């Protein structure tokens, strides 16, 4: 599971402090699919980047899969990130000159796997997202929805426990967005914990749990609705 308590993140630029997260508390259990919504600038990306060990908190405690992140060095943190976390982004972040096979291989190259094991994982991941036949194509030959599926394959090839998605459907039309969401739901059912930032209220409404971040703090809509119905 993923557990943040009293997390603060302060950015200082030109002597101006921005509190991106304030006393931020959130627990996500293994197997959950959580969507995260909130106004622009409210701290969603900051939360996801800290959750995925891309950034560190200024203060507060964070535990990922039983490991206390505060006690880790930078290199221990990257090892843990490689083992546990996959990312997908709004802009897909594929390398334009590499074919799909090589794009999915990029993060695997840092994991000390044999070429044979990497090939097996890449083929399995591309098949999982329905793009096995396109392995030799480059990203520009695919639709946006297909490119995002390649990015999902790239994340899955690392066999992550946690898949963190920052507006993965933000550049897609509504049909492709729904298809990507359905794929993520299947992946969640197969056991991967997913946290997804989205601006799309329809997608947020589909998830079992939606949390809203406002002004760097979490407002758990589900617990809110439970307590408000009991009034
Ligand atoms: P980030 O989370 O990466 O800091 P923003 O939250 O500012 O970025 O917005 C990410 C993208 O979503 C931008 O391209 C922006 O135009 C778009 N966006 C922002 N608000 C909405 C909204 N309410 N509905 C749809 N798209 C939005
Ligand atoms: P969201 O994803 O909800 O749009 P962000 O997490 O991107 O919000 O940003 C939260 C706040 O932190 C914003 O006020 C933003 O301008 C600020 N911020 C984010 N990243 C940085 C940074 N690297 N340096 C300075 N301020 C930042």
mmCIF file of C-alpha atoms and ligand atoms in Angstrom:
data_model
loop_
_atom_site.group_PDB
_atom_site.id
_atom_site.type_symbol
_atom_site.label_atom_id
_atom_site.label_comp_id
_atom_site.label_asym_id
_atom_site.label_seq_id
_atom_site.Cartn_x
_atom_site.Cartn_y
_atom_site.Cartn_z
ATOM 1 C CA UNK A 1 0.000 0.000 0.000
ATOM 2 C CA UNK A 2 0.848 3.650 -0.256
ATOM 3 C CA UNK A 3 0.618 5.787 2.866
ATOM 4 C CA UNK A 4 1.341 9.504 3.218
ATOM 5 C CA UNK A 5 0.961 11.333 6.510
ATOM 6 C CA UNK A 6 1.419 15.027 7.096
ATOM 7 C CA UNK A 7 3.308 15.455 3.837
ATOM 8 C CA UNK A 8 4.374 18.973 2.914
ATOM 9 C CA UNK A 9 6.025 20.030 -0.310
ATOM 10 C CA UNK A 10 7.372 23.530 -0.607
ATOM 11 C CA UNK A 11 8.976 24.833 -3.790
ATOM 12 C CA UNK A 12 11.142 27.897 -3.439
ATOM 13 C CA UNK A 13 11.735 29.947 -6.577
ATOM 14 C CA UNK A 14 13.239 33.446 -6.428
ATOM 15 C CA UNK A 15 12.553 33.571 -2.676
ATOM 16 C CA UNK A 16 8.873 32.858 -3.274
ATOM 17 C CA UNK A 17 7.597 29.780 -1.481
ATOM 18 C CA UNK A 18 4.830 27.710 -3.025
ATOM 19 C CA UNK A 19 3.169 25.165 -0.761
ATOM 20 C CA UNK A 20 2.220 22.529 -3.312
ATOM 21 C CA UNK A 21 1.112 20.046 -0.610
ATOM 22 C CA UNK A 22 0.087 20.887 2.977
ATOM 23 C CA UNK A 23 -0.258 18.277 5.719
ATOM 24 C CA UNK A 24 -1.310 15.877 3.004
ATOM 25 C CA UNK A 25 -2.740 12.545 4.275
ATOM 26 C CA UNK A 26 -3.658 9.651 2.021
ATOM 27 C CA UNK A 27 -3.637 5.868 2.139
ATOM 28 C CA UNK A 28 -4.190 3.709 -0.909
ATOM 29 C CA UNK A 29 -4.609 -0.032 -0.338
ATOM 30 C CA UNK A 30 -3.155 -2.659 -2.624
ATOM 31 C CA UNK A 31 -5.518 -3.387 -5.501
ATOM 32 C CA UNK A 32 -7.352 -0.062 -5.405
ATOM 33 C CA UNK A 33 -8.074 2.102 -8.458
ATOM 34 C CA UNK A 34 -8.126 5.696 -7.237
ATOM 35 C CA UNK A 35 -8.811 8.706 -9.414
ATOM 36 C CA UNK A 36 -7.537 12.115 -8.368
ATOM 37 C CA UNK A 37 -9.223 15.313 -9.442
ATOM 38 C CA UNK A 38 -8.912 18.957 -8.457
ATOM 39 C CA UNK A 39 -8.297 22.401 -9.882
ATOM 40 C CA UNK A 40 -5.209 23.211 -11.909
ATOM 41 C CA UNK A 41 -2.295 24.017 -9.612
ATOM 42 C CA UNK A 42 -3.835 22.231 -6.611
ATOM 43 C CA UNK A 43 -0.941 19.772 -6.223
ATOM 44 C CA UNK A 44 -2.056 16.674 -8.143
ATOM 45 C CA UNK A 45 1.135 16.236 -10.146
ATOM 46 C CA UNK A 46 3.260 16.977 -7.086
ATOM 47 C CA UNK A 47 1.397 14.291 -5.138
ATOM 48 C CA UNK A 48 1.863 11.761 -7.957
ATOM 49 C CA UNK A 49 5.558 12.560 -8.340
ATOM 50 C CA UNK A 50 6.185 12.120 -4.618
ATOM 51 C CA UNK A 51 4.065 8.946 -4.572
ATOM 52 C CA UNK A 52 6.111 7.564 -7.476
ATOM 53 C CA UNK A 53 9.453 8.527 -5.901
ATOM 54 C CA UNK A 54 10.307 11.038 -8.628
ATOM 55 C CA UNK A 55 10.364 13.830 -6.047
ATOM 56 C CA UNK A 56 10.844 13.927 -2.282
ATOM 57 C CA UNK A 57 8.606 15.590 0.265
ATOM 58 C CA UNK A 58 9.848 18.607 2.219
ATOM 59 C CA UNK A 59 8.480 17.002 5.415
ATOM 60 C CA UNK A 60 6.054 14.329 6.554
ATOM 61 C CA UNK A 61 6.093 10.556 6.304
ATOM 62 C CA UNK A 62 5.637 8.330 3.300
ATOM 63 C CA UNK A 63 5.559 4.559 3.146
ATOM 64 C CA UNK A 64 5.420 2.652 -0.141
ATOM 65 C CA UNK A 65 4.719 -1.071 0.054
ATOM 66 C CA UNK A 66 5.951 -1.193 3.645
ATOM 67 C CA UNK A 67 9.156 0.741 2.995
ATOM 68 C CA UNK A 68 9.745 4.025 4.838
ATOM 69 C CA UNK A 69 10.850 6.383 2.071
ATOM 70 C CA UNK A 70 12.346 8.986 4.414
ATOM 71 C CA UNK A 71 15.143 6.627 5.383
ATOM 72 C CA UNK A 72 16.293 5.983 1.815
ATOM 73 C CA UNK A 73 19.185 7.469 -0.137
ATOM 74 C CA UNK A 74 18.596 8.779 -3.675
ATOM 75 C CA UNK A 75 19.922 5.592 -5.223
ATOM 76 C CA UNK A 76 17.876 3.331 -2.940
ATOM 77 C CA UNK A 77 14.845 5.376 -3.921
ATOM 78 C CA UNK A 78 15.484 4.859 -7.640
ATOM 79 C CA UNK A 79 15.930 1.133 -7.122
ATOM 80 C CA UNK A 80 12.588 0.988 -5.315
ATOM 81 C CA UNK A 81 10.946 3.099 -8.026
ATOM 82 C CA UNK A 82 12.202 0.746 -10.728
ATOM 83 C CA UNK A 83 10.941 -2.270 -8.812
ATOM 84 C CA UNK A 84 7.529 -1.023 -7.819
ATOM 85 C CA UNK A 85 6.316 1.881 -9.940
ATOM 86 C CA UNK A 86 5.220 2.399 -13.529
ATOM 87 C CA UNK A 87 4.265 5.820 -14.903
ATOM 88 C CA UNK A 88 2.114 7.021 -17.746
ATOM 89 C CA UNK A 89 1.764 10.655 -18.764
ATOM 90 C CA UNK A 90 -0.584 12.864 -20.723
ATOM 91 C CA UNK A 91 1.949 13.315 -23.544
ATOM 92 C CA UNK A 92 2.831 9.566 -23.774
ATOM 93 C CA UNK A 93 6.586 10.392 -23.592
ATOM 94 C CA UNK A 94 7.561 7.875 -26.281
ATOM 95 C CA UNK A 95 10.830 8.285 -28.158
ATOM 96 C CA UNK A 96 9.887 9.227 -31.754
ATOM 97 C CA UNK A 97 12.885 7.566 -33.454
ATOM 98 C CA UNK A 98 12.465 4.198 -31.751
ATOM 99 C CA UNK A 99 10.013 1.540 -32.825
ATOM 100 C CA UNK A 100 7.465 0.263 -30.308
ATOM 101 C CA UNK A 101 9.581 -2.722 -29.285
ATOM 102 C CA UNK A 102 12.557 -0.486 -28.489
ATOM 103 C CA UNK A 103 10.373 2.087 -26.733
ATOM 104 C CA UNK A 104 9.062 -0.574 -24.359
ATOM 105 C CA UNK A 105 12.644 -1.796 -23.875
ATOM 106 C CA UNK A 106 13.929 1.603 -22.654
ATOM 107 C CA UNK A 107 13.180 1.228 -18.916
ATOM 108 C CA UNK A 108 14.032 -2.490 -18.991
ATOM 109 C CA UNK A 109 17.597 -1.737 -20.036
ATOM 110 C CA UNK A 110 18.381 -0.455 -16.540
ATOM 111 C CA UNK A 111 17.159 -3.523 -14.721
ATOM 112 C CA UNK A 112 19.916 -6.021 -15.294
ATOM 113 C CA UNK A 113 17.647 -8.409 -17.220
ATOM 114 C CA UNK A 114 18.932 -10.736 -19.933
ATOM 115 C CA UNK A 115 18.110 -9.852 -23.563
ATOM 116 C CA UNK A 116 15.910 -12.944 -23.695
ATOM 117 C CA UNK A 117 13.928 -11.955 -20.608
ATOM 118 C CA UNK A 118 13.546 -8.397 -21.936
ATOM 119 C CA UNK A 119 12.265 -9.654 -25.291
ATOM 120 C CA UNK A 120 9.738 -11.911 -23.571
ATOM 121 C CA UNK A 121 8.491 -9.054 -21.383
ATOM 122 C CA UNK A 122 8.245 -6.625 -24.306
ATOM 123 C CA UNK A 123 6.289 -9.086 -26.433
ATOM 124 C CA UNK A 124 3.971 -9.925 -23.549
ATOM 125 C CA UNK A 125 3.360 -6.242 -22.747
ATOM 126 C CA UNK A 126 2.686 -5.254 -26.366
ATOM 127 C CA UNK A 127 0.318 -8.210 -26.702
ATOM 128 C CA UNK A 128 -1.415 -7.174 -23.467
ATOM 129 C CA UNK A 129 -2.314 -3.780 -24.969
ATOM 130 C CA UNK A 130 -3.276 -5.288 -28.346
ATOM 131 C CA UNK A 131 -0.302 -3.962 -30.320
ATOM 132 C CA UNK A 132 1.865 -7.056 -30.835
ATOM 133 C CA UNK A 133 1.585 -6.736 -34.604
ATOM 134 C CA UNK A 134 2.880 -3.158 -34.557
ATOM 135 C CA UNK A 135 6.188 -3.786 -32.774
ATOM 136 C CA UNK A 136 8.250 -2.500 -35.712
ATOM 137 C CA UNK A 137 6.215 0.674 -36.181
ATOM 138 C CA UNK A 138 7.324 4.056 -34.853
ATOM 139 C CA UNK A 139 5.003 6.142 -32.630
ATOM 140 C CA UNK A 140 4.015 8.611 -35.392
ATOM 141 C CA UNK A 141 2.405 5.730 -37.292
ATOM 142 C CA UNK A 142 -0.093 5.218 -34.467
ATOM 143 C CA UNK A 143 -3.149 7.075 -33.213
ATOM 144 C CA UNK A 144 -2.957 8.910 -29.893
ATOM 145 C CA UNK A 145 -4.887 6.145 -28.147
ATOM 146 C CA UNK A 146 -2.517 3.524 -29.536
ATOM 147 C CA UNK A 147 0.498 5.585 -28.462
ATOM 148 C CA UNK A 148 -0.874 5.729 -24.938
ATOM 149 C CA UNK A 149 -1.330 1.948 -25.033
ATOM 150 C CA UNK A 150 2.368 1.627 -25.937
ATOM 151 C CA UNK A 151 3.198 3.813 -22.943
ATOM 152 C CA UNK A 152 1.048 1.499 -20.798
ATOM 153 C CA UNK A 153 2.940 -1.503 -22.228
ATOM 154 C CA UNK A 154 6.223 0.217 -21.373
ATOM 155 C CA UNK A 155 5.028 0.675 -17.780
ATOM 156 C CA UNK A 156 3.699 -2.912 -17.522
ATOM 157 C CA UNK A 157 6.906 -4.471 -18.831
ATOM 158 C CA UNK A 158 8.544 -3.456 -15.544
ATOM 159 C CA UNK A 159 5.877 -5.520 -13.702
ATOM 160 C CA UNK A 160 5.043 -2.658 -11.317
ATOM 161 C CA UNK A 161 2.809 -3.043 -8.262
ATOM 162 C CA UNK A 162 1.750 0.592 -8.645
ATOM 163 C CA UNK A 163 0.775 2.297 -11.872
ATOM 164 C CA UNK A 164 0.657 6.079 -11.573
ATOM 165 C CA UNK A 165 -1.015 7.987 -14.373
ATOM 166 C CA UNK A 166 -0.958 11.763 -14.825
ATOM 167 C CA UNK A 167 -3.895 12.694 -17.041
ATOM 168 C CA UNK A 168 -3.345 9.725 -19.342
ATOM 169 C CA UNK A 169 -6.423 10.571 -21.394
ATOM 170 C CA UNK A 170 -5.889 14.342 -21.505
ATOM 171 C CA UNK A 171 -4.769 14.319 -25.151
ATOM 172 C CA UNK A 172 -7.322 11.771 -26.364
ATOM 173 C CA UNK A 173 -10.807 12.098 -27.802
ATOM 174 C CA UNK A 174 -13.586 10.632 -25.671
ATOM 175 C CA UNK A 175 -13.738 7.258 -27.444
ATOM 176 C CA UNK A 176 -10.001 6.664 -27.146
ATOM 177 C CA UNK A 177 -10.087 7.953 -23.573
ATOM 178 C CA UNK A 178 -12.725 5.375 -22.704
ATOM 179 C CA UNK A 179 -10.716 2.581 -24.331
ATOM 180 C CA UNK A 180 -7.604 3.548 -22.377
ATOM 181 C CA UNK A 181 -9.689 3.675 -19.184
ATOM 182 C CA UNK A 182 -11.109 0.205 -19.904
ATOM 183 C CA UNK A 183 -7.598 -1.145 -20.410
ATOM 184 C CA UNK A 184 -6.469 0.401 -17.106
ATOM 185 C CA UNK A 185 -9.509 -1.131 -15.368
ATOM 186 C CA UNK A 186 -8.551 -4.581 -16.688
ATOM 187 C CA UNK A 187 -4.962 -4.106 -15.546
ATOM 188 C CA UNK A 188 -6.265 -3.114 -12.115
ATOM 189 C CA UNK A 189 -8.428 -6.241 -11.973
ATOM 190 C CA UNK A 190 -5.318 -8.285 -12.705
ATOM 191 C CA UNK A 191 -3.770 -6.922 -9.495
ATOM 192 C CA UNK A 192 -2.000 -3.619 -10.204
ATOM 193 C CA UNK A 193 -2.827 -0.713 -7.895
ATOM 194 C CA UNK A 194 -3.640 2.375 -9.974
ATOM 195 C CA UNK A 195 -3.684 6.052 -9.063
ATOM 196 C CA UNK A 196 -4.829 8.273 -11.903
ATOM 197 C CA UNK A 197 -5.023 12.055 -12.087
ATOM 198 C CA UNK A 198 -7.782 13.152 -14.447
ATOM 199 C CA UNK A 199 -9.760 16.223 -15.431
ATOM 200 C CA UNK A 200 -12.492 14.040 -16.904
ATOM 201 C CA UNK A 201 -15.468 13.854 -14.511
ATOM 202 C CA UNK A 202 -16.905 10.874 -16.395
ATOM 203 C CA UNK A 203 -13.754 8.828 -15.826
ATOM 204 C CA UNK A 204 -13.527 9.934 -12.203
ATOM 205 C CA UNK A 205 -17.133 8.857 -11.667
ATOM 206 C CA UNK A 206 -16.325 5.373 -13.033
ATOM 207 C CA UNK A 207 -13.686 4.654 -10.410
ATOM 208 C CA UNK A 208 -14.620 3.144 -7.054
ATOM 209 C CA UNK A 209 -12.749 5.872 -5.215
ATOM 210 C CA UNK A 210 -12.196 9.464 -6.230
ATOM 211 C CA UNK A 211 -10.220 11.880 -4.127
ATOM 212 C CA UNK A 212 -10.142 15.561 -4.720
ATOM 213 C CA UNK A 213 -7.086 17.679 -4.040
ATOM 214 C CA UNK A 214 -7.810 21.288 -3.225
ATOM 215 C CA UNK A 215 -5.082 23.735 -2.314
ATOM 216 C CA UNK A 216 -2.561 20.994 -1.580
ATOM 217 C CA UNK A 217 -4.872 19.005 0.679
ATOM 218 C CA UNK A 218 -6.914 15.912 0.139
ATOM 219 C CA UNK A 219 -10.655 15.773 0.330
ATOM 220 C CA UNK A 220 -11.766 12.135 0.071
ATOM 221 C CA UNK A 221 -15.096 12.313 -1.754
ATOM 222 C CA UNK A 222 -16.094 8.779 -0.758
ATOM 223 C CA UNK A 223 -15.699 9.263 2.969
ATOM 224 C CA UNK A 224 -17.420 12.614 2.547
ATOM 225 C CA UNK A 225 -20.470 11.026 0.943
ATOM 226 C CA UNK A 226 -20.584 8.290 3.624
ATOM 227 C CA UNK A 227 -20.618 10.826 6.455
ATOM 228 C CA UNK A 228 -23.047 13.167 4.721
ATOM 229 C CA UNK A 229 -25.613 10.399 4.152
ATOM 230 C CA UNK A 230 -25.482 9.498 7.843
ATOM 231 C CA UNK A 231 -26.570 13.004 8.851
HETATM 232 P P1 LIG B 1 -0.467 19.644 -14.702
HETATM 233 O O1 LIG B 1 -1.343 18.772 -13.848
HETATM 234 O O2 LIG B 1 0.388 18.871 -15.636
HETATM 235 O O3 LIG B 1 0.251 20.709 -13.939
HETATM 236 P P2 LIG B 1 -2.797 21.160 -15.496
HETATM 237 O O4 LIG B 1 -3.505 20.569 -14.359
HETATM 238 O O5 LIG B 1 -2.564 22.631 -15.491
HETATM 239 O O6 LIG B 1 -1.404 20.445 -15.723
HETATM 240 O O7 LIG B 1 -3.538 20.802 -16.839
HETATM 241 C C1 LIG B 1 -3.115 19.745 -17.659
HETATM 242 C C2 LIG B 1 -3.853 19.824 -18.965
HETATM 243 O O8 LIG B 1 -5.265 19.688 -18.763
HETATM 244 C C3 LIG B 1 -3.623 21.131 -19.691
HETATM 245 O O9 LIG B 1 -3.395 20.848 -21.061
HETATM 246 C C4 LIG B 1 -4.918 21.884 -19.507
HETATM 247 O O10 LIG B 1 -5.217 22.695 -20.634
HETATM 248 C C5 LIG B 1 -5.932 20.781 -19.362
HETATM 249 N N1 LIG B 1 -7.001 21.137 -18.467
HETATM 250 C C6 LIG B 1 -6.911 21.889 -17.364
HETATM 251 N N2 LIG B 1 -8.103 22.012 -16.769
HETATM 252 C C7 LIG B 1 -8.984 21.300 -17.504
HETATM 253 C C8 LIG B 1 -10.370 21.020 -17.398
HETATM 254 N N3 LIG B 1 -11.127 21.482 -16.411
HETATM 255 N N4 LIG B 1 -10.931 20.247 -18.340
HETATM 256 C C9 LIG B 1 -10.193 19.746 -19.344
HETATM 257 N N5 LIG B 1 -8.877 19.977 -19.506
HETATM 258 C C10 LIG B 1 -8.278 20.741 -18.601
HETATM 259 P P1 LIG B 2 -1.639 20.288 -10.506
HETATM 260 O O1 LIG B 2 -1.020 19.024 -10.980
HETATM 261 O O2 LIG B 2 -2.812 20.071 -9.616
HETATM 262 O O3 LIG B 2 -1.926 21.239 -11.622
HETATM 263 P P2 LIG B 2 1.012 20.852 -9.462
HETATM 264 O O4 LIG B 2 1.328 19.749 -8.511
HETATM 265 O O5 LIG B 2 1.594 20.782 -10.814
HETATM 266 O O6 LIG B 2 -0.578 21.014 -9.546
HETATM 267 O O7 LIG B 2 1.435 22.229 -8.812
HETATM 268 C C1 LIG B 2 1.076 22.613 -7.474
HETATM 269 C C2 LIG B 2 1.683 23.974 -7.165
HETATM 270 O O8 LIG B 2 3.102 23.847 -7.081
HETATM 271 C C3 LIG B 2 1.420 25.009 -8.244
HETATM 272 O O9 LIG B 2 1.251 26.251 -7.601
HETATM 273 C C4 LIG B 2 2.677 24.982 -9.060
HETATM 274 O O10 LIG B 2 2.884 26.216 -9.680
HETATM 275 C C5 LIG B 2 3.728 24.683 -8.031
HETATM 276 N N1 LIG B 2 4.888 23.960 -8.594
HETATM 277 C C6 LIG B 2 4.867 22.729 -9.153
HETATM 278 N N2 LIG B 2 6.091 22.347 -9.527
HETATM 279 C C7 LIG B 2 6.915 23.375 -9.211
HETATM 280 C C8 LIG B 2 8.326 23.609 -9.336
HETATM 281 N N3 LIG B 2 9.138 22.695 -9.854
HETATM 282 N N4 LIG B 2 8.824 24.788 -8.904
HETATM 283 C C9 LIG B 2 8.010 25.719 -8.353
HETATM 284 N N5 LIG B 2 6.688 25.566 -8.186
HETATM 285 C C10 LIG B 2 6.141 24.412 -8.607
#
